[in-house]
PDB file of C-alpha atoms in Angstrom:
ATOM      1  CA  UNK A 106     -15.120 -11.036  -1.332  1.00  0.00           C
ATOM      2  CA  UNK A 107     -16.447  -7.924   0.385  1.00  0.00           C
ATOM      3  CA  UNK A 108     -12.907  -6.558   0.708  1.00  0.00           C
ATOM      4  CA  UNK A 109     -12.811  -6.403  -3.103  1.00  0.00           C
ATOM      5  CA  UNK A 110     -16.177  -4.668  -3.345  1.00  0.00           C
ATOM      6  CA  UNK A 111     -18.235  -7.714  -4.385  1.00  0.00           C
ATOM      7  CA  UNK A 112     -21.344  -9.291  -2.932  1.00  0.00           C
ATOM      8  CA  UNK A 113     -21.352 -13.029  -2.384  1.00  0.00           C
ATOM      9  CA  UNK A 114     -23.868 -13.584  -5.200  1.00  0.00           C
ATOM     10  CA  UNK A 115     -21.599 -11.800  -7.726  1.00  0.00           C
ATOM     11  CA  UNK A 116     -18.681 -14.213  -7.638  1.00  0.00           C
ATOM     12  CA  UNK A 117     -17.880 -17.899  -7.645  1.00  0.00           C
ATOM     13  CA  UNK A 118     -16.947 -19.078  -4.132  1.00  0.00           C
ATOM     14  CA  UNK A 119     -13.765 -20.792  -5.315  1.00  0.00           C
ATOM     15  CA  UNK A 120     -10.064 -20.378  -4.807  1.00  0.00           C
ATOM     16  CA  UNK A 121      -9.620 -20.225  -8.571  1.00  0.00           C
ATOM     17  CA  UNK A 122     -11.732 -17.053  -8.801  1.00  0.00           C
ATOM     18  CA  UNK A 123      -9.715 -15.444  -6.023  1.00  0.00           C
ATOM     19  CA  UNK A 124      -6.411 -16.236  -7.708  1.00  0.00           C
ATOM     20  CA  UNK A 125      -7.733 -14.721 -10.939  1.00  0.00           C
ATOM     21  CA  UNK A 126      -8.013 -11.398  -9.069  1.00  0.00           C
ATOM     22  CA  UNK A 127      -4.411 -11.522  -7.846  1.00  0.00           C
ATOM     23  CA  UNK A 128      -1.623  -9.417  -9.293  1.00  0.00           C
ATOM     24  CA  UNK A 129       0.342 -11.492 -11.845  1.00  0.00           C
ATOM     25  CA  UNK A 130       3.628 -10.695 -10.099  1.00  0.00           C
ATOM     26  CA  UNK A 131       2.319 -12.162  -6.832  1.00  0.00           C
ATOM     27  CA  UNK A 132       0.435 -15.157  -8.213  1.00  0.00           C
ATOM     28  CA  UNK A 133       3.318 -17.627  -8.522  1.00  0.00           C
ATOM     29  CA  UNK A 134       4.456 -17.068  -4.953  1.00  0.00           C
ATOM     30  CA  UNK A 135       0.894 -17.532  -3.712  1.00  0.00           C
ATOM     31  CA  UNK A 136       0.526 -20.799  -5.613  1.00  0.00           C
ATOM     32  CA  UNK A 137       3.828 -22.020  -4.179  1.00  0.00           C
ATOM     33  CA  UNK A 138       2.681 -21.090  -0.684  1.00  0.00           C
ATOM     34  CA  UNK A 139      -0.491 -23.161  -1.068  1.00  0.00           C
ATOM     35  CA  UNK A 140       1.611 -26.162  -2.064  1.00  0.00           C
ATOM     36  CA  UNK A 141       3.704 -25.769   1.087  1.00  0.00           C
ATOM     37  CA  UNK A 142       0.825 -25.304   3.515  1.00  0.00           C
ATOM     38  CA  UNK A 143       0.816 -27.664   6.505  1.00  0.00           C
ATOM     39  CA  UNK A 144      -2.548 -28.541   8.072  1.00  0.00           C
ATOM     40  CA  UNK A 145      -3.193 -26.583  11.254  1.00  0.00           C
ATOM     41  CA  UNK A 146      -0.682 -23.830  10.561  1.00  0.00           C
ATOM     42  CA  UNK A 147      -1.524 -20.327   9.397  1.00  0.00           C
ATOM     43  CA  UNK A 148       1.464 -18.455   7.950  1.00  0.00           C
ATOM     44  CA  UNK A 149       0.381 -14.891   7.113  1.00  0.00           C
ATOM     45  CA  UNK A 150       0.883 -13.663   3.568  1.00  0.00           C
ATOM     46  CA  UNK A 151       0.662 -10.287   1.833  1.00  0.00           C
ATOM     47  CA  UNK A 152      -0.114  -9.798  -1.841  1.00  0.00           C
ATOM     48  CA  UNK A 153      -2.023  -7.563  -4.253  1.00  0.00           C
ATOM     49  CA  UNK A 154      -5.532  -8.159  -5.581  1.00  0.00           C
ATOM     50  CA  UNK A 155      -7.695  -6.154  -7.945  1.00  0.00           C
ATOM     51  CA  UNK A 156     -10.711  -4.367  -6.470  1.00  0.00           C
ATOM     52  CA  UNK A 157     -14.011  -4.338  -8.328  1.00  0.00           C
ATOM     53  CA  UNK A 158     -13.365  -0.718  -9.336  1.00  0.00           C
ATOM     54  CA  UNK A 159     -10.028  -1.655 -10.935  1.00  0.00           C
ATOM     55  CA  UNK A 160      -7.533  -0.411  -8.337  1.00  0.00           C
ATOM     56  CA  UNK A 161      -5.016  -2.691  -6.673  1.00  0.00           C
ATOM     57  CA  UNK A 162      -5.281  -3.440  -2.961  1.00  0.00           C
ATOM     58  CA  UNK A 163      -2.646  -4.944  -0.737  1.00  0.00           C
ATOM     59  CA  UNK A 164      -4.190  -7.585   1.505  1.00  0.00           C
ATOM     60  CA  UNK A 165      -3.014  -9.858   4.280  1.00  0.00           C
ATOM     61  CA  UNK A 166      -4.192 -13.443   4.389  1.00  0.00           C
ATOM     62  CA  UNK A 167      -4.301 -15.695   7.419  1.00  0.00           C
ATOM     63  CA  UNK A 168      -5.571 -19.159   6.631  1.00  0.00           C
ATOM     64  CA  UNK A 169      -5.596 -22.632   8.175  1.00  0.00           C
ATOM     65  CA  UNK A 170      -5.854 -25.844   6.196  1.00  0.00           C
ATOM     66  CA  UNK A 171      -8.145 -28.434   7.767  1.00  0.00           C
ATOM     67  CA  UNK A 172      -7.574 -32.155   7.275  1.00  0.00           C
ATOM     68  CA  UNK A 173      -9.576 -35.274   8.143  1.00  0.00           C
ATOM     69  CA  UNK A 174      -8.339 -38.163  10.263  1.00  0.00           C
ATOM     70  CA  UNK A 175      -6.496 -39.657   7.297  1.00  0.00           C
ATOM     71  CA  UNK A 176      -4.628 -36.398   6.667  1.00  0.00           C
ATOM     72  CA  UNK A 177      -6.607 -35.508   3.556  1.00  0.00           C
ATOM     73  CA  UNK A 178      -7.140 -31.779   3.113  1.00  0.00           C
ATOM     74  CA  UNK A 179     -10.820 -30.943   3.216  1.00  0.00           C
ATOM     75  CA  UNK A 180     -11.096 -27.170   3.552  1.00  0.00           C
ATOM     76  CA  UNK A 181      -9.344 -23.885   4.245  1.00  0.00           C
ATOM     77  CA  UNK A 182     -10.539 -21.444   6.885  1.00  0.00           C
ATOM     78  CA  UNK A 183      -9.177 -17.933   7.102  1.00  0.00           C
ATOM     79  CA  UNK A 184      -9.645 -14.215   6.695  1.00  0.00           C
ATOM     80  CA  UNK A 185      -8.406 -11.488   4.376  1.00  0.00           C
ATOM     81  CA  UNK A 186      -7.705  -7.949   5.592  1.00  0.00           C
ATOM     82  CA  UNK A 187      -7.091  -4.842   3.479  1.00  0.00           C
ATOM     83  CA  UNK A 188      -3.702  -3.468   4.558  1.00  0.00           C
ATOM     84  CA  UNK A 189      -3.281  -0.983   1.692  1.00  0.00           C
ATOM     85  CA  UNK A 190      -3.241   2.078   3.965  1.00  0.00           C
ATOM     86  CA  UNK A 191      -0.649   0.485   6.229  1.00  0.00           C
ATOM     87  CA  UNK A 192       1.594  -0.430   3.284  1.00  0.00           C
ATOM     88  CA  UNK A 193       1.309   3.083   1.869  1.00  0.00           C
ATOM     89  CA  UNK A 194       2.269   4.563   5.235  1.00  0.00           C
ATOM     90  CA  UNK A 195       5.272   2.219   5.424  1.00  0.00           C
ATOM     91  CA  UNK A 196       6.351   3.248   1.924  1.00  0.00           C
ATOM     92  CA  UNK A 197       6.105   6.924   2.854  1.00  0.00           C
ATOM     93  CA  UNK A 198       8.281   6.266   5.887  1.00  0.00           C
ATOM     94  CA  UNK A 199      10.845   4.459   3.731  1.00  0.00           C
ATOM     95  CA  UNK A 200      10.922   7.364   1.280  1.00  0.00           C
ATOM     96  CA  UNK A 201      11.271   9.797   4.162  1.00  0.00           C
ATOM     97  CA  UNK A 202      14.165   7.751   5.491  1.00  0.00           C
ATOM     98  CA  UNK A 203      15.863   7.794   2.082  1.00  0.00           C
ATOM     99  CA  UNK A 204      15.574  11.564   1.884  1.00  0.00           C
ATOM    100  CA  UNK A 205      16.950  12.048   5.388  1.00  0.00           C
ATOM    101  CA  UNK A 206      19.869   9.745   4.586  1.00  0.00           C
ATOM    102  CA  UNK A 207      20.480  11.671   1.357  1.00  0.00           C
ATOM    103  CA  UNK A 208      20.532  15.001   3.175  1.00  0.00           C
ATOM    104  CA  UNK A 209      22.978  13.546   5.684  1.00  0.00           C
ATOM    105  CA  UNK A 210      25.318  12.342   2.937  1.00  0.00           C
ATOM    106  CA  UNK A 211      25.133  15.655   1.080  1.00  0.00           C
ATOM    107  CA  UNK A 212      25.769  17.619   4.282  1.00  0.00           C
ATOM    108  CA  UNK A 213      28.808  15.490   5.017  1.00  0.00           C
ATOM    109  CA  UNK A 214      30.145  16.011   1.499  1.00  0.00           C
ATOM    110  CA  UNK A 215      29.707  19.771   1.770  1.00  0.00           C
ATOM    111  CA  UNK A 216      31.322  19.971   5.207  1.00  0.00           C
ATOM    112  CA  UNK A 217      34.414  17.875   4.513  1.00  0.00           C
ATOM    113  CA  UNK A 218      34.766  18.480   0.781  1.00  0.00           C
ATOM    114  CA  UNK A 219      38.286  18.696  -0.519  1.00  0.00           C
ATOM    115  CA  UNK A 220      37.439  18.160  -4.179  1.00  0.00           C
ATOM    116  CA  UNK A 221      36.854  21.066  -6.622  1.00  0.00           C
ATOM    117  CA  UNK A 222      33.351  22.501  -6.422  1.00  0.00           C
ATOM    118  CA  UNK A 223      32.445  21.284  -9.925  1.00  0.00           C
ATOM    119  CA  UNK A 224      33.121  17.647  -8.997  1.00  0.00           C
ATOM    120  CA  UNK A 225      31.379  18.165  -5.669  1.00  0.00           C
ATOM    121  CA  UNK A 226      28.228  19.527  -7.310  1.00  0.00           C
ATOM    122  CA  UNK A 227      28.242  16.685  -9.827  1.00  0.00           C
ATOM    123  CA  UNK A 228      28.444  14.195  -6.948  1.00  0.00           C
ATOM    124  CA  UNK A 229      25.565  15.885  -5.104  1.00  0.00           C
ATOM    125  CA  UNK A 230      23.405  15.945  -8.216  1.00  0.00           C
ATOM    126  CA  UNK A 231      24.100  12.251  -8.823  1.00  0.00           C
ATOM    127  CA  UNK A 232      22.930  11.427  -5.299  1.00  0.00           C
ATOM    128  CA  UNK A 233      19.721  13.422  -5.775  1.00  0.00           C
ATOM    129  CA  UNK A 234      19.181  12.028  -9.250  1.00  0.00           C
ATOM    130  CA  UNK A 235      19.392   8.418  -8.075  1.00  0.00           C
ATOM    131  CA  UNK A 236      16.750   9.050  -5.423  1.00  0.00           C
ATOM    132  CA  UNK A 237      14.372  10.953  -7.701  1.00  0.00           C
ATOM    133  CA  UNK A 238      14.975   8.930 -10.862  1.00  0.00           C
ATOM    134  CA  UNK A 239      16.506  11.857 -12.774  1.00  0.00           C
ATOM    135  CA  UNK A 240      18.109  10.761 -16.030  1.00  0.00           C
ATOM    136  CA  UNK A 241      20.295  13.804 -16.653  1.00  0.00           C
ATOM    137  CA  UNK A 242      21.028  17.297 -15.379  1.00  0.00           C
ATOM    138  CA  UNK A 243      22.648  20.511 -16.580  1.00  0.00           C
ATOM    139  CA  UNK A 244      24.249  23.045 -14.240  1.00  0.00           C
ATOM    140  CA  UNK A 245      24.807  26.537 -15.683  1.00  0.00           C
ATOM    141  CA  UNK A 246      26.595  29.610 -14.320  1.00  0.00           C
ATOM    142  CA  UNK A 247      26.554  33.195 -15.642  1.00  0.00           C
ATOM    143  CA  UNK A 248      28.561  33.376 -18.842  1.00  0.00           C
ATOM    144  CA  UNK A 249      31.412  35.683 -19.738  1.00  0.00           C
ATOM    145  CA  UNK A 250      29.196  37.611 -22.148  1.00  0.00           C
ATOM    146  CA  UNK A 251      26.176  39.633 -20.933  1.00  0.00           C
ATOM    147  CA  UNK A 252      22.897  37.720 -20.654  1.00  0.00           C
ATOM    148  CA  UNK A 253      24.457  34.340 -21.335  1.00  0.00           C
ATOM    149  CA  UNK A 254      24.755  31.083 -19.440  1.00  0.00           C
ATOM    150  CA  UNK A 255      27.822  28.845 -19.508  1.00  0.00           C
ATOM    151  CA  UNK A 256      27.447  25.087 -18.972  1.00  0.00           C
ATOM    152  CA  UNK A 257      29.401  24.245 -15.843  1.00  0.00           C
ATOM    153  CA  UNK A 258      28.780  20.524 -15.448  1.00  0.00           C
ATOM    154  CA  UNK A 259      26.335  17.931 -16.720  1.00  0.00           C
ATOM    155  CA  UNK A 260      25.613  14.244 -16.190  1.00  0.00           C
ATOM    156  CA  UNK A 261      23.692  11.706 -18.238  1.00  0.00           C
ATOM    157  CA  UNK A 262      24.277  13.464 -21.572  1.00  0.00           C
ATOM    158  CA  UNK A 263      26.716  12.906 -24.403  1.00  0.00           C
ATOM    159  CA  UNK A 264      29.797  15.002 -25.058  1.00  0.00           C
ATOM    160  CA  UNK A 265      28.116  16.199 -28.241  1.00  0.00           C
ATOM    161  CA  UNK A 266      25.135  17.532 -26.288  1.00  0.00           C
ATOM    162  CA  UNK A 267      27.435  19.167 -23.742  1.00  0.00           C
ATOM    163  CA  UNK A 268      29.050  20.996 -26.634  1.00  0.00           C
ATOM    164  CA  UNK A 269      25.678  21.762 -28.182  1.00  0.00           C
ATOM    165  CA  UNK A 270      24.292  23.315 -25.009  1.00  0.00           C
ATOM    166  CA  UNK A 271      27.619  24.787 -23.846  1.00  0.00           C
ATOM    167  CA  UNK A 272      26.525  28.426 -24.115  1.00  0.00           C
ATOM    168  CA  UNK A 273      22.941  29.627 -23.864  1.00  0.00           C
ATOM    169  CA  UNK A 274      21.456  33.089 -24.132  1.00  0.00           C
ATOM    170  CA  UNK A 275      18.840  34.387 -21.725  1.00  0.00           C
ATOM    171  CA  UNK A 276      15.384  33.504 -23.031  1.00  0.00           C
ATOM    172  CA  UNK A 277      16.729  30.606 -25.093  1.00  0.00           C
ATOM    173  CA  UNK A 278      15.423  27.064 -24.539  1.00  0.00           C
ATOM    174  CA  UNK A 279      14.120  26.138 -21.099  1.00  0.00           C
ATOM    175  CA  UNK A 280      17.140  26.969 -18.928  1.00  0.00           C
ATOM    176  CA  UNK A 281      17.560  30.329 -20.601  1.00  0.00           C
ATOM    177  CA  UNK A 282      13.898  31.183 -20.028  1.00  0.00           C
ATOM    178  CA  UNK A 283      14.253  30.351 -16.339  1.00  0.00           C
ATOM    179  CA  UNK A 284      17.321  32.624 -16.104  1.00  0.00           C
ATOM    180  CA  UNK A 285      15.456  35.456 -17.813  1.00  0.00           C
ATOM    181  CA  UNK A 286      12.245  35.235 -15.792  1.00  0.00           C
ATOM    182  CA  UNK A 287      13.903  34.262 -12.485  1.00  0.00           C
ATOM    183  CA  UNK A 288      11.052  31.838 -11.847  1.00  0.00           C
ATOM    184  CA  UNK A 289      10.985  28.079 -11.476  1.00  0.00           C
ATOM    185  CA  UNK A 290       9.807  26.057 -14.459  1.00  0.00           C
ATOM    186  CA  UNK A 291       8.666  22.464 -13.883  1.00  0.00           C
ATOM    187  CA  UNK A 292       7.986  20.196 -16.864  1.00  0.00           C
ATOM    188  CA  UNK A 293       6.414  16.922 -15.733  1.00  0.00           C
ATOM    189  CA  UNK A 294       5.620  15.551 -19.189  1.00  0.00           C
ATOM    190  CA  UNK A 295       8.367  16.554 -21.584  1.00  0.00           C
ATOM    191  CA  UNK A 296       7.057  14.300 -24.370  1.00  0.00           C
ATOM    192  CA  UNK A 297       3.864  16.367 -24.641  1.00  0.00           C
ATOM    193  CA  UNK A 298       5.274  19.718 -23.556  1.00  0.00           C
ATOM    194  CA  UNK A 299       4.703  22.683 -25.907  1.00  0.00           C
ATOM    195  CA  UNK A 300       7.005  25.093 -24.059  1.00  0.00           C
ATOM    196  CA  UNK A 301       9.484  26.753 -26.461  1.00  0.00           C
ATOM    197  CA  UNK A 302      12.749  24.806 -26.428  1.00  0.00           C
ATOM    198  CA  UNK A 303      11.284  21.509 -25.257  1.00  0.00           C
ATOM    199  CA  UNK A 304      11.566  20.053 -28.764  1.00  0.00           C
ATOM    200  CA  UNK A 305      15.351  20.500 -28.597  1.00  0.00           C
ATOM    201  CA  UNK A 306      15.533  18.482 -25.393  1.00  0.00           C
ATOM    202  CA  UNK A 307      13.361  15.751 -26.866  1.00  0.00           C
ATOM    203  CA  UNK A 308      15.632  15.617 -29.903  1.00  0.00           C
ATOM    204  CA  UNK A 309      18.575  15.178 -27.544  1.00  0.00           C
ATOM    205  CA  UNK A 310      16.893  12.123 -26.023  1.00  0.00           C
ATOM    206  CA  UNK A 311      15.523  13.644 -22.811  1.00  0.00           C
ATOM    207  CA  UNK A 312      12.303  12.103 -21.504  1.00  0.00           C
TER     208      UNK A 312
END
């Protein structure tokens, strides 16, 4: 119980209480594992449990079921270890590996590309978008008229929106403001953004 931030006198010393602290997505598997336990064996298990302060921890269980001479289960002996930091480090390594693999694929595409640059850029953006969870993107180039942007390629948007945002003047909407100021603009919460032009993107279905 200490691993969850509780003192022994704060909780009921029962398996039922412990399972009530488990993440709902992990509970069924844990219950199934208990049913399949064989006396004397201690298969390790990892799952999530809620700490006293409300955050989720990832823990590793190692337990042994004890039985009497007639084979009747009488108790379970084991230990629970907080492995949250280890799991987080493993996840960071997996994400790092994904990014390295992405860079390798993009580099290969750029080096051996035989397709037109517009299709190539669309392919690269799709790769990046899948990794980062990007729903749509717009790629603009300088327009034929002064201080304008021309939509070059876009993914994840309708043909109507491509037509709607086909030409943009400097200072107009978000992309036009970036072109005018020559600075990066990051909007993490578009639904609550008050930047000029964000309402147009929300109306177009961007999130």
